[in-house]
Amino acid sequence: MERSRLLPFAVLAAVPFVMVLGNSMLIPVFPRLESELGLNQFQVGLLVTAFSVPAGVVIPFAGAFSDHVGRKTIMFPALLLYGSGGLIAGCASVLTRNPFPWIVAGRIVQGIGAGGTYQIALALPGDLFRGGARTQAVGSLEAANGFGKVISPVAGSALGALAWFAPFFAYGALAIPVAFALWLLVDEPTERRAKQSAGEYVRSLAGIFRKKGAALLAAYFAGAAGLFLLFGLLSLVSDELEMKHDLTGIAKGLALAVPVTVMTLTTYTSGRLLRDRNRFLTPAVIAGNGLAAGALAALAFLGGLYALIGFASAMGLGIGLTLPALNTLITGATGPKERGVVTALYGTVRFFGVAAGPPAFGLAQGGSRPVMFLVGAGIAAAALALGARFIQSQRLLEEAGR
């Protein structure tokens, strides 16, 4: 990458870093929120849902508009909304007697803002780079997202030790400066914006899905399933570290950081290794889902602190293999005029996966532990099977300016 692009790309990479804090930084504070607000685990899990569902709904519309009016035009106000939603939740926590409804409202505002950020940021390298440089760029953005996952458990635990509502204020303090830096420092090509009418645009998208729909849907399912399982497992690990293993504060944050650190390092490494190696993208998806399925199946029969952290880390390894390959496949599957919405649809299903994970695992904890983990392993195995059957990387990337 040219030296002149390093600072703008660093600002762009700050977008997925800030976005991942939206859920990950709250997970270590869940037990504190339960005690301070008189909530149960399902209710605190809804704070993830309140963020992720609006984000998932907004993403396709934001992606489609970004194809026509530009990526920055959507991302700038979206980042401001994201930060403002955090400030709403934080101020309500300090100023009201019953802050939970206001916190949920603030999380909804945050989610609306989040819908116009990360997936559009992921589409922008597709406009700026080609070939192996694109693979490395999107891998670096996913690594920035993963680095946020590493930092967030420790940051959330540290901020939660100061005050249970402190993470909400951190969102505004981070997102609003990033919004202005993005607007001022990041350039984007204007000649690649879609010029079609609405009807032509829809017909163009329909043609893409007629030709590549099975592969794209299999890739969408793999991304959603991976993040459903990851965030569901992390919420369960957060609860069990405190309730069963008496780990709190920074120690708990560091323990939670182990699996996400493994995922982040794997994401960055695999993003680099897959550069200019399109034939290995599908095997990476298959291997990653196989690791996730095996780790969850093992947790069905093995307990204890070390098994919990060890197999959660194995799952992080699997997700770290899968996500950069999926990102490259999806951002490279179309031309620049439709890339925003195709990438955004991927973001929608990812957010829905994140939204469903913590409450689903929270509800499942009341039943059979082996069944819960075996069902999760079955979901990962289904993603593996669909990927092996339908995702042919060379074919998916052909005729798209790849």
mmCIF file of C-alpha atoms in Angstrom:
data_model
loop_
_atom_site.group_PDB
_atom_site.id
_atom_site.type_symbol
_atom_site.label_atom_id
_atom_site.label_comp_id
_atom_site.label_asym_id
_atom_site.label_seq_id
_atom_site.Cartn_x
_atom_site.Cartn_y
_atom_site.Cartn_z
ATOM 1 C CA MET A 1 0.000 0.000 0.000
ATOM 2 C CA GLU A 2 1.314 3.431 -0.929
ATOM 3 C CA ARG A 3 2.505 5.563 1.972
ATOM 4 C CA SER A 4 0.024 8.318 1.078
ATOM 5 C CA ARG A 5 -2.832 5.878 1.694
ATOM 6 C CA LEU A 6 -1.700 4.692 5.123
ATOM 7 C CA LEU A 7 -3.331 7.439 7.224
ATOM 8 C CA PRO A 8 -6.669 7.393 5.332
ATOM 9 C CA PHE A 9 -6.729 3.596 5.534
ATOM 10 C CA ALA A 10 -5.982 3.752 9.282
ATOM 11 C CA VAL A 11 -8.986 6.063 9.705
ATOM 12 C CA LEU A 12 -11.118 3.682 7.646
ATOM 13 C CA ALA A 13 -9.904 0.767 9.802
ATOM 14 C CA ALA A 14 -11.027 2.706 12.890
ATOM 15 C CA VAL A 15 -14.635 2.291 11.712
ATOM 16 C CA PRO A 16 -14.828 -1.522 12.226
ATOM 17 C CA PHE A 17 -12.768 -1.126 15.404
ATOM 18 C CA VAL A 18 -15.313 1.284 16.892
ATOM 19 C CA MET A 19 -18.275 -0.687 15.576
ATOM 20 C CA VAL A 20 -17.318 -3.967 17.239
ATOM 21 C CA LEU A 21 -17.261 -2.224 20.613
ATOM 22 C CA GLY A 22 -21.008 -1.718 20.204
ATOM 23 C CA ASN A 23 -21.690 -5.205 21.536
ATOM 24 C CA SER A 24 -18.382 -6.663 22.655
ATOM 25 C CA MET A 25 -17.592 -3.973 25.222
ATOM 26 C CA LEU A 26 -20.937 -4.518 26.978
ATOM 27 C CA ILE A 27 -20.693 -8.303 27.322
ATOM 28 C CA PRO A 28 -18.247 -8.225 30.290
ATOM 29 C CA VAL A 29 -20.580 -5.759 32.053
ATOM 30 C CA PHE A 30 -23.665 -7.981 31.729
ATOM 31 C CA PRO A 31 -23.490 -9.378 35.297
ATOM 32 C CA ARG A 32 -23.066 -5.833 36.682
ATOM 33 C CA LEU A 33 -26.030 -4.611 34.634
ATOM 34 C CA GLU A 34 -28.118 -7.495 35.978
ATOM 35 C CA SER A 35 -27.378 -6.545 39.587
ATOM 36 C CA GLU A 36 -27.614 -2.749 39.181
ATOM 37 C CA LEU A 37 -30.828 -2.736 37.134
ATOM 38 C CA GLY A 38 -32.501 -5.882 38.496
ATOM 39 C CA LEU A 39 -32.412 -7.678 35.128
ATOM 40 C CA ASN A 40 -32.048 -11.323 34.141
ATOM 41 C CA GLN A 41 -29.615 -12.696 31.568
ATOM 42 C CA PHE A 42 -32.231 -12.738 28.824
ATOM 43 C CA GLN A 43 -33.029 -9.049 29.424
ATOM 44 C CA VAL A 44 -29.416 -7.922 29.281
ATOM 45 C CA GLY A 45 -29.028 -10.021 26.141
ATOM 46 C CA LEU A 46 -31.763 -7.856 24.629
ATOM 47 C CA LEU A 47 -29.344 -4.911 24.780
ATOM 48 C CA VAL A 48 -27.395 -6.709 22.064
ATOM 49 C CA THR A 49 -30.606 -7.386 20.151
ATOM 50 C CA ALA A 50 -31.756 -3.747 20.418
ATOM 51 C CA PHE A 51 -28.497 -2.712 18.780
ATOM 52 C CA SER A 52 -28.132 -5.447 16.195
ATOM 53 C CA VAL A 53 -31.663 -5.754 14.764
ATOM 54 C CA PRO A 54 -31.954 -2.059 13.748
ATOM 55 C CA ALA A 55 -28.446 -2.263 12.306
ATOM 56 C CA GLY A 56 -29.419 -5.307 10.284
ATOM 57 C CA VAL A 57 -32.565 -3.606 8.974
ATOM 58 C CA VAL A 58 -30.767 -0.387 7.992
ATOM 59 C CA ILE A 59 -27.700 -1.977 6.362
ATOM 60 C CA PRO A 60 -29.204 -2.936 2.968
ATOM 61 C CA PHE A 61 -30.773 0.500 2.482
ATOM 62 C CA ALA A 62 -27.557 2.238 3.520
ATOM 63 C CA GLY A 63 -25.596 -0.016 1.177
ATOM 64 C CA ALA A 64 -27.877 0.702 -1.767
ATOM 65 C CA PHE A 65 -27.716 4.461 -1.188
ATOM 66 C CA SER A 66 -23.927 4.288 -0.827
ATOM 67 C CA ASP A 67 -23.722 2.825 -4.342
ATOM 68 C CA HIS A 68 -25.405 6.005 -5.629
ATOM 69 C CA VAL A 69 -24.318 8.868 -3.348
ATOM 70 C CA GLY A 70 -20.967 7.596 -2.056
ATOM 71 C CA ARG A 71 -19.701 5.658 0.933
ATOM 72 C CA LYS A 72 -18.595 8.650 3.044
ATOM 73 C CA THR A 73 -21.918 10.437 2.595
ATOM 74 C CA ILE A 74 -23.577 7.551 4.436
ATOM 75 C CA MET A 75 -20.844 6.709 6.952
ATOM 76 C CA PHE A 76 -20.338 10.223 8.363
ATOM 77 C CA PRO A 77 -23.861 10.799 9.759
ATOM 78 C CA ALA A 78 -24.093 7.126 10.703
ATOM 79 C CA LEU A 79 -21.041 7.416 12.957
ATOM 80 C CA LEU A 80 -22.522 10.532 14.566
ATOM 81 C CA LEU A 81 -25.749 8.616 15.288
ATOM 82 C CA TYR A 82 -23.798 5.708 16.730
ATOM 83 C CA GLY A 83 -21.940 7.976 19.136
ATOM 84 C CA SER A 84 -25.086 9.907 20.047
ATOM 85 C CA GLY A 85 -26.959 6.716 20.921
ATOM 86 C CA GLY A 86 -24.233 5.817 23.393
ATOM 87 C CA LEU A 87 -24.475 9.263 24.984
ATOM 88 C CA ILE A 88 -28.273 8.895 25.280
ATOM 89 C CA ALA A 89 -27.843 5.602 27.141
ATOM 90 C CA GLY A 90 -25.094 7.001 29.352
ATOM 91 C CA CYS A 91 -26.937 10.203 30.289
ATOM 92 C CA ALA A 92 -30.125 8.257 31.035
ATOM 93 C CA SER A 93 -28.158 5.956 33.339
ATOM 94 C CA VAL A 94 -27.027 8.964 35.362
ATOM 95 C CA LEU A 95 -30.144 11.150 35.241
ATOM 96 C CA THR A 96 -33.168 8.815 35.448
ATOM 97 C CA ARG A 97 -34.514 6.477 38.112
ATOM 98 C CA ASN A 98 -35.518 3.754 35.665
ATOM 99 C CA PRO A 99 -32.893 4.003 32.916
ATOM 100 C CA PHE A 100 -33.435 0.625 31.228
ATOM 101 C CA PRO A 101 -36.059 1.812 28.664
ATOM 102 C CA TRP A 102 -33.852 4.792 27.790
ATOM 103 C CA ILE A 103 -30.803 2.558 27.504
ATOM 104 C CA VAL A 104 -32.732 0.349 25.081
ATOM 105 C CA ALA A 105 -33.740 3.469 23.117
ATOM 106 C CA GLY A 106 -30.135 4.638 22.998
ATOM 107 C CA ARG A 107 -29.042 1.206 21.813
ATOM 108 C CA ILE A 108 -31.649 1.366 19.014
ATOM 109 C CA VAL A 109 -30.240 4.748 17.908
ATOM 110 C CA GLN A 110 -26.759 3.256 18.024
ATOM 111 C CA GLY A 111 -27.912 0.322 15.930
ATOM 112 C CA ILE A 112 -29.429 2.601 13.288
ATOM 113 C CA GLY A 113 -26.085 4.387 13.070
ATOM 114 C CA ALA A 114 -24.145 1.126 12.978
ATOM 115 C CA GLY A 115 -26.168 0.082 9.942
ATOM 116 C CA GLY A 116 -24.398 2.724 7.854
ATOM 117 C CA THR A 117 -20.838 2.038 8.906
ATOM 118 C CA TYR A 118 -18.852 -1.197 8.912
ATOM 119 C CA GLN A 119 -20.267 -2.983 5.870
ATOM 120 C CA ILE A 120 -19.957 0.179 3.794
ATOM 121 C CA ALA A 121 -16.408 0.596 5.053
ATOM 122 C CA LEU A 122 -15.843 -2.985 3.907
ATOM 123 C CA ALA A 123 -17.162 -2.122 0.429
ATOM 124 C CA LEU A 124 -14.842 0.873 0.023
ATOM 125 C CA PRO A 125 -11.596 -1.163 -0.367
ATOM 126 C CA GLY A 126 -13.423 -3.031 -3.110
ATOM 127 C CA ASP A 127 -13.703 0.324 -4.909
ATOM 128 C CA LEU A 128 -10.115 1.349 -4.183
ATOM 129 C CA PHE A 129 -8.138 -1.894 -4.661
ATOM 130 C CA ARG A 130 -7.992 -4.881 -6.974
ATOM 131 C CA GLY A 131 -6.676 -8.425 -6.848
ATOM 132 C CA GLY A 132 -4.490 -9.404 -3.910
ATOM 133 C CA ALA A 133 -4.418 -5.847 -2.575
ATOM 134 C CA ARG A 134 -8.197 -6.042 -2.095
ATOM 135 C CA THR A 135 -7.895 -9.341 -0.198
ATOM 136 C CA GLN A 136 -5.260 -7.851 2.101
ATOM 137 C CA ALA A 137 -7.250 -4.631 2.596
ATOM 138 C CA VAL A 138 -10.498 -6.348 3.579
ATOM 139 C CA GLY A 139 -8.491 -8.757 5.750
ATOM 140 C CA SER A 140 -6.945 -5.758 7.521
ATOM 141 C CA LEU A 141 -10.403 -4.267 8.136
ATOM 142 C CA GLU A 142 -11.615 -7.582 9.571
ATOM 143 C CA ALA A 143 -8.453 -7.687 11.705
ATOM 144 C CA ALA A 144 -9.248 -4.175 12.993
ATOM 145 C CA ASN A 145 -12.701 -5.465 13.832
ATOM 146 C CA GLY A 146 -11.084 -8.411 15.597
ATOM 147 C CA PHE A 147 -8.629 -6.148 17.430
ATOM 148 C CA GLY A 148 -11.638 -4.293 18.773
ATOM 149 C CA LYS A 149 -12.952 -7.635 20.020
ATOM 150 C CA VAL A 150 -9.623 -8.201 21.825
ATOM 151 C CA ILE A 151 -9.609 -4.765 23.438
ATOM 152 C CA SER A 152 -13.302 -4.666 24.260
ATOM 153 C CA PRO A 153 -13.465 -7.293 27.045
ATOM 154 C CA VAL A 154 -10.603 -5.629 28.913
ATOM 155 C CA ALA A 155 -11.887 -2.109 28.184
ATOM 156 C CA GLY A 156 -15.436 -3.075 29.130
ATOM 157 C CA SER A 157 -14.296 -4.695 32.365
ATOM 158 C CA ALA A 158 -12.108 -1.701 33.261
ATOM 159 C CA LEU A 159 -14.813 0.848 32.453
ATOM 160 C CA GLY A 160 -17.432 -1.257 34.242
ATOM 161 C CA ALA A 161 -15.231 -1.267 37.344
ATOM 162 C CA LEU A 162 -15.360 2.537 37.317
ATOM 163 C CA ALA A 163 -19.113 2.719 36.740
ATOM 164 C CA TRP A 164 -21.557 0.286 35.167
ATOM 165 C CA PHE A 165 -22.698 2.962 32.693
ATOM 166 C CA ALA A 166 -19.209 4.170 31.673
ATOM 167 C CA PRO A 167 -19.041 2.078 28.448
ATOM 168 C CA PHE A 168 -22.004 4.021 27.032
ATOM 169 C CA PHE A 169 -20.089 7.308 27.224
ATOM 170 C CA ALA A 170 -17.056 5.699 25.584
ATOM 171 C CA TYR A 171 -19.042 5.129 22.385
ATOM 172 C CA GLY A 172 -19.583 8.850 21.874
ATOM 173 C CA ALA A 173 -16.011 9.719 22.805
ATOM 174 C CA LEU A 174 -14.688 7.356 20.115
ATOM 175 C CA ALA A 175 -17.220 7.467 17.270
ATOM 176 C CA ILE A 176 -17.719 11.211 16.878
ATOM 177 C CA PRO A 177 -14.000 12.057 16.319
ATOM 178 C CA VAL A 178 -13.707 9.121 13.894
ATOM 179 C CA ALA A 179 -16.657 10.521 11.911
ATOM 180 C CA PHE A 180 -14.925 13.849 11.352
ATOM 181 C CA ALA A 181 -11.566 12.211 10.569
ATOM 182 C CA LEU A 182 -13.280 10.019 7.989
ATOM 183 C CA TRP A 183 -14.951 12.998 6.326
ATOM 184 C CA LEU A 184 -11.741 15.032 6.179
ATOM 185 C CA LEU A 185 -9.079 12.422 5.411
ATOM 186 C CA VAL A 186 -10.594 9.562 3.399
ATOM 187 C CA ASP A 187 -11.081 10.007 -0.349
ATOM 188 C CA GLU A 188 -13.206 7.756 -2.531
ATOM 189 C CA PRO A 189 -13.593 7.383 -6.294
ATOM 190 C CA THR A 190 -16.718 9.103 -7.574
ATOM 191 C CA GLU A 191 -16.597 7.684 -11.085
ATOM 192 C CA ARG A 192 -17.628 4.227 -9.832
ATOM 193 C CA ARG A 193 -20.961 5.289 -8.371
ATOM 194 C CA ALA A 194 -24.014 3.637 -9.830
ATOM 195 C CA LYS A 195 -25.654 5.655 -12.584
ATOM 196 C CA GLN A 196 -28.602 3.343 -13.277
ATOM 197 C CA SER A 197 -32.215 4.129 -12.599
ATOM 198 C CA ALA A 198 -33.873 2.303 -9.714
ATOM 199 C CA GLY A 199 -35.340 -0.244 -12.128
ATOM 200 C CA GLU A 200 -31.993 -0.887 -13.826
ATOM 201 C CA TYR A 201 -30.316 -1.221 -10.438
ATOM 202 C CA VAL A 202 -32.855 -3.811 -9.249
ATOM 203 C CA ARG A 203 -32.558 -5.746 -12.521
ATOM 204 C CA SER A 204 -28.776 -5.720 -12.212
ATOM 205 C CA LEU A 205 -28.960 -7.104 -8.675
ATOM 206 C CA ALA A 206 -31.495 -9.715 -9.766
ATOM 207 C CA GLY A 207 -29.096 -10.840 -12.475
ATOM 208 C CA ILE A 208 -26.294 -11.238 -9.940
ATOM 209 C CA PHE A 209 -28.446 -13.375 -7.656
ATOM 210 C CA ARG A 210 -29.731 -15.499 -10.541
ATOM 211 C CA LYS A 211 -26.179 -16.301 -11.496
ATOM 212 C CA LYS A 212 -24.468 -16.444 -8.100
ATOM 213 C CA GLY A 213 -27.355 -16.607 -5.641
ATOM 214 C CA ALA A 214 -26.672 -20.071 -4.223
ATOM 215 C CA ALA A 215 -23.026 -19.255 -3.521
ATOM 216 C CA LEU A 216 -23.853 -15.854 -2.014
ATOM 217 C CA LEU A 217 -26.609 -17.292 0.193
ATOM 218 C CA ALA A 218 -24.267 -20.040 1.414
ATOM 219 C CA ALA A 219 -21.657 -17.383 2.219
ATOM 220 C CA TYR A 220 -24.270 -15.240 3.981
ATOM 221 C CA PHE A 221 -25.363 -18.212 6.081
ATOM 222 C CA ALA A 222 -21.778 -19.047 7.041
ATOM 223 C CA GLY A 223 -21.125 -15.473 8.199
ATOM 224 C CA ALA A 224 -24.367 -15.224 10.173
ATOM 225 C CA ALA A 225 -23.937 -18.662 11.758
ATOM 226 C CA GLY A 226 -20.350 -17.973 12.763
ATOM 227 C CA LEU A 227 -21.187 -14.724 14.544
ATOM 228 C CA PHE A 228 -24.364 -16.171 16.095
ATOM 229 C CA LEU A 229 -22.261 -18.925 17.649
ATOM 230 C CA LEU A 230 -19.352 -16.657 18.573
ATOM 231 C CA PHE A 231 -21.384 -13.988 20.382
ATOM 232 C CA GLY A 232 -23.665 -16.556 21.965
ATOM 233 C CA LEU A 233 -20.659 -18.443 23.296
ATOM 234 C CA LEU A 234 -18.922 -15.253 24.491
ATOM 235 C CA SER A 235 -22.006 -14.185 26.449
ATOM 236 C CA LEU A 236 -22.160 -17.623 28.051
ATOM 237 C CA VAL A 237 -18.414 -17.542 28.836
ATOM 238 C CA SER A 238 -18.792 -14.072 30.375
ATOM 239 C CA ASP A 239 -21.540 -15.330 32.676
ATOM 240 C CA GLU A 240 -19.771 -18.551 33.659
ATOM 241 C CA LEU A 241 -16.406 -16.887 34.332
ATOM 242 C CA GLU A 242 -18.076 -14.786 37.008
ATOM 243 C CA MET A 243 -20.749 -17.131 38.340
ATOM 244 C CA LYS A 244 -18.901 -20.461 38.254
ATOM 245 C CA HIS A 245 -15.221 -19.523 38.336
ATOM 246 C CA ASP A 246 -15.299 -16.326 40.440
ATOM 247 C CA LEU A 247 -13.394 -14.238 37.883
ATOM 248 C CA THR A 248 -14.299 -10.530 37.870
ATOM 249 C CA GLY A 249 -12.869 -7.209 36.724
ATOM 250 C CA ILE A 250 -9.680 -7.129 34.675
ATOM 251 C CA ALA A 251 -8.995 -10.842 35.272
ATOM 252 C CA LYS A 252 -12.308 -11.690 33.689
ATOM 253 C CA GLY A 253 -11.657 -9.297 30.809
ATOM 254 C CA LEU A 254 -8.277 -10.894 30.142
ATOM 255 C CA ALA A 255 -9.797 -14.381 30.175
ATOM 256 C CA LEU A 256 -12.483 -13.274 27.705
ATOM 257 C CA ALA A 257 -9.789 -11.684 25.552
ATOM 258 C CA VAL A 258 -7.998 -15.012 24.953
ATOM 259 C CA PRO A 259 -10.449 -16.491 22.394
ATOM 260 C CA VAL A 260 -10.968 -13.182 20.610
ATOM 261 C CA THR A 261 -7.197 -12.629 20.460
ATOM 262 C CA VAL A 262 -6.850 -16.013 18.782
ATOM 263 C CA MET A 263 -9.585 -15.030 16.346
ATOM 264 C CA THR A 264 -7.984 -11.666 15.602
ATOM 265 C CA LEU A 265 -4.500 -13.065 14.967
ATOM 266 C CA THR A 266 -5.970 -15.777 12.763
ATOM 267 C CA THR A 267 -8.081 -13.239 10.868
ATOM 268 C CA TYR A 268 -5.094 -11.024 10.131
ATOM 269 C CA THR A 269 -2.801 -13.923 9.228
ATOM 270 C CA SER A 270 -5.308 -15.687 7.013
ATOM 271 C CA GLY A 271 -6.147 -12.389 5.284
ATOM 272 C CA ARG A 272 -2.488 -12.047 4.325
ATOM 273 C CA LEU A 273 -2.020 -15.693 3.371
ATOM 274 C CA LEU A 274 -5.110 -15.736 1.171
ATOM 275 C CA ARG A 275 -3.896 -12.782 -0.879
ATOM 276 C CA ASP A 276 -3.768 -13.845 -4.557
ATOM 277 C CA ARG A 277 -4.806 -17.385 -3.548
ATOM 278 C CA ASN A 278 -8.450 -17.471 -4.567
ATOM 279 C CA ARG A 279 -8.489 -21.260 -4.833
ATOM 280 C CA PHE A 280 -7.970 -21.506 -1.056
ATOM 281 C CA LEU A 281 -10.926 -19.300 -0.099
ATOM 282 C CA THR A 282 -13.476 -22.123 -0.105
ATOM 283 C CA PRO A 283 -11.180 -24.537 1.802
ATOM 284 C CA ALA A 284 -10.696 -21.796 4.430
ATOM 285 C CA VAL A 285 -14.486 -21.521 4.897
ATOM 286 C CA ILE A 286 -14.785 -25.318 5.197
ATOM 287 C CA ALA A 287 -11.868 -25.676 7.619
ATOM 288 C CA GLY A 288 -13.035 -22.774 9.785
ATOM 289 C CA ASN A 289 -16.531 -24.148 10.195
ATOM 290 C CA GLY A 290 -15.117 -27.602 10.890
ATOM 291 C CA LEU A 291 -13.036 -26.186 13.753
ATOM 292 C CA ALA A 292 -16.042 -24.317 15.159
ATOM 293 C CA ALA A 293 -18.219 -27.449 15.008
ATOM 294 C CA GLY A 294 -15.548 -29.553 16.704
ATOM 295 C CA ALA A 295 -14.981 -27.023 19.482
ATOM 296 C CA LEU A 296 -18.691 -26.756 20.286
ATOM 297 C CA ALA A 297 -19.118 -30.539 20.214
ATOM 298 C CA ALA A 298 -16.218 -30.882 22.667
ATOM 299 C CA LEU A 299 -17.805 -28.351 25.043
ATOM 300 C CA ALA A 300 -20.902 -30.538 25.153
ATOM 301 C CA PHE A 301 -18.918 -33.145 27.105
ATOM 302 C CA LEU A 302 -16.038 -31.269 28.746
ATOM 303 C CA GLY A 303 -16.274 -28.654 31.487
ATOM 304 C CA GLY A 304 -13.964 -26.587 33.650
ATOM 305 C CA LEU A 305 -12.262 -23.225 33.181
ATOM 306 C CA TYR A 306 -9.445 -24.420 30.918
ATOM 307 C CA ALA A 307 -11.761 -26.396 28.655
ATOM 308 C CA LEU A 308 -14.099 -23.402 28.392
ATOM 309 C CA ILE A 309 -11.312 -20.999 27.402
ATOM 310 C CA GLY A 310 -9.449 -23.555 25.288
ATOM 311 C CA PHE A 311 -12.364 -24.643 23.112
ATOM 312 C CA ALA A 312 -13.706 -21.083 22.873
ATOM 313 C CA SER A 313 -10.246 -20.219 21.516
ATOM 314 C CA ALA A 314 -10.468 -23.102 19.039
ATOM 315 C CA MET A 315 -13.767 -21.675 17.873
ATOM 316 C CA GLY A 316 -12.115 -18.248 17.559
ATOM 317 C CA LEU A 317 -9.493 -19.889 15.361
ATOM 318 C CA GLY A 318 -12.229 -21.303 13.140
ATOM 319 C CA ILE A 319 -14.094 -18.001 12.823
ATOM 320 C CA GLY A 320 -10.791 -16.244 12.122
ATOM 321 C CA LEU A 321 -10.204 -18.570 9.183
ATOM 322 C CA THR A 322 -13.711 -18.142 7.834
ATOM 323 C CA LEU A 323 -14.407 -14.395 7.936
ATOM 324 C CA PRO A 324 -11.586 -13.017 5.721
ATOM 325 C CA ALA A 325 -12.378 -15.629 3.062
ATOM 326 C CA LEU A 326 -16.092 -14.751 3.163
ATOM 327 C CA ASN A 327 -15.338 -11.028 3.038
ATOM 328 C CA THR A 328 -13.152 -11.468 -0.041
ATOM 329 C CA LEU A 329 -15.704 -13.693 -1.754
ATOM 330 C CA ILE A 330 -18.596 -11.313 -1.159
ATOM 331 C CA THR A 331 -16.823 -8.011 -1.871
ATOM 332 C CA GLY A 332 -15.308 -9.516 -5.027
ATOM 333 C CA ALA A 333 -18.460 -11.221 -6.304
ATOM 334 C CA THR A 334 -19.892 -8.107 -7.984
ATOM 335 C CA GLY A 335 -18.808 -5.009 -9.809
ATOM 336 C CA PRO A 336 -18.523 -1.632 -8.015
ATOM 337 C CA LYS A 337 -22.020 -0.465 -8.977
ATOM 338 C CA GLU A 338 -23.731 -3.183 -6.921
ATOM 339 C CA ARG A 339 -21.015 -3.967 -4.386
ATOM 340 C CA GLY A 340 -22.437 -1.752 -1.650
ATOM 341 C CA VAL A 341 -25.819 -3.463 -1.417
ATOM 342 C CA VAL A 342 -24.481 -7.015 -1.897
ATOM 343 C CA THR A 343 -21.951 -6.399 0.877
ATOM 344 C CA ALA A 344 -24.632 -4.700 2.973
ATOM 345 C CA LEU A 345 -26.947 -7.704 2.747
ATOM 346 C CA TYR A 346 -24.080 -9.747 4.124
ATOM 347 C CA GLY A 347 -23.815 -7.239 6.953
ATOM 348 C CA THR A 348 -27.532 -7.592 7.654
ATOM 349 C CA VAL A 349 -27.383 -11.342 8.160
ATOM 350 C CA ARG A 350 -24.216 -10.956 10.234
ATOM 351 C CA PHE A 351 -25.934 -8.484 12.550
ATOM 352 C CA PHE A 352 -28.972 -10.727 12.850
ATOM 353 C CA GLY A 353 -26.622 -13.540 13.838
ATOM 354 C CA VAL A 354 -25.036 -11.331 16.500
ATOM 355 C CA ALA A 355 -28.484 -10.189 17.686
ATOM 356 C CA ALA A 356 -29.789 -13.716 18.146
ATOM 357 C CA GLY A 357 -26.716 -15.282 19.747
ATOM 358 C CA PRO A 358 -26.677 -13.949 23.352
ATOM 359 C CA PRO A 359 -30.434 -14.258 24.063
ATOM 360 C CA ALA A 360 -30.546 -17.696 22.397
ATOM 361 C CA PHE A 361 -27.657 -18.999 24.488
ATOM 362 C CA GLY A 362 -29.150 -17.291 27.558
ATOM 363 C CA LEU A 363 -32.429 -19.143 27.098
ATOM 364 C CA ALA A 364 -30.662 -22.414 26.284
ATOM 365 C CA GLN A 365 -28.690 -22.288 29.541
ATOM 366 C CA GLY A 366 -31.878 -23.240 31.360
ATOM 367 C CA GLY A 367 -31.955 -26.578 29.542
ATOM 368 C CA SER A 368 -29.469 -29.301 28.728
ATOM 369 C CA ARG A 369 -25.895 -28.065 28.329
ATOM 370 C CA PRO A 370 -24.830 -30.929 25.984
ATOM 371 C CA VAL A 371 -27.866 -30.367 23.760
ATOM 372 C CA MET A 372 -27.140 -26.615 23.584
ATOM 373 C CA PHE A 373 -23.572 -27.154 22.396
ATOM 374 C CA LEU A 374 -24.438 -30.022 20.056
ATOM 375 C CA VAL A 375 -27.101 -27.890 18.352
ATOM 376 C CA GLY A 376 -24.473 -25.177 17.950
ATOM 377 C CA ALA A 377 -22.070 -27.727 16.459
ATOM 378 C CA GLY A 378 -24.825 -28.786 14.060
ATOM 379 C CA ILE A 379 -25.265 -25.185 12.878
ATOM 380 C CA ALA A 380 -21.534 -24.895 12.168
ATOM 381 C CA ALA A 381 -21.621 -28.252 10.378
ATOM 382 C CA ALA A 382 -24.514 -27.016 8.218
ATOM 383 C CA ALA A 383 -22.466 -23.941 7.252
ATOM 384 C CA LEU A 384 -19.583 -26.272 6.349
ATOM 385 C CA ALA A 385 -21.810 -28.466 4.176
ATOM 386 C CA LEU A 386 -23.413 -25.541 2.350
ATOM 387 C CA GLY A 387 -20.031 -23.939 1.744
ATOM 388 C CA ALA A 388 -18.579 -27.155 0.360
ATOM 389 C CA ARG A 389 -21.571 -27.665 -1.899
ATOM 390 C CA PHE A 390 -22.217 -24.176 -3.260
ATOM 391 C CA ILE A 391 -19.193 -21.880 -2.786
ATOM 392 C CA GLN A 392 -16.769 -22.216 -5.687
ATOM 393 C CA SER A 393 -14.426 -19.305 -5.194
ATOM 394 C CA GLN A 394 -13.103 -19.003 -8.743
ATOM 395 C CA ARG A 395 -16.585 -19.062 -10.236
ATOM 396 C CA LEU A 396 -18.012 -16.625 -7.665
ATOM 397 C CA LEU A 397 -15.284 -14.075 -8.359
ATOM 398 C CA GLU A 398 -15.321 -14.308 -12.130
ATOM 399 C CA GLU A 399 -16.683 -11.505 -14.331
ATOM 400 C CA ALA A 400 -16.708 -9.012 -11.468
ATOM 401 C CA GLY A 401 -13.535 -7.068 -12.169
ATOM 402 C CA ARG A 402 -11.756 -9.265 -9.650
#
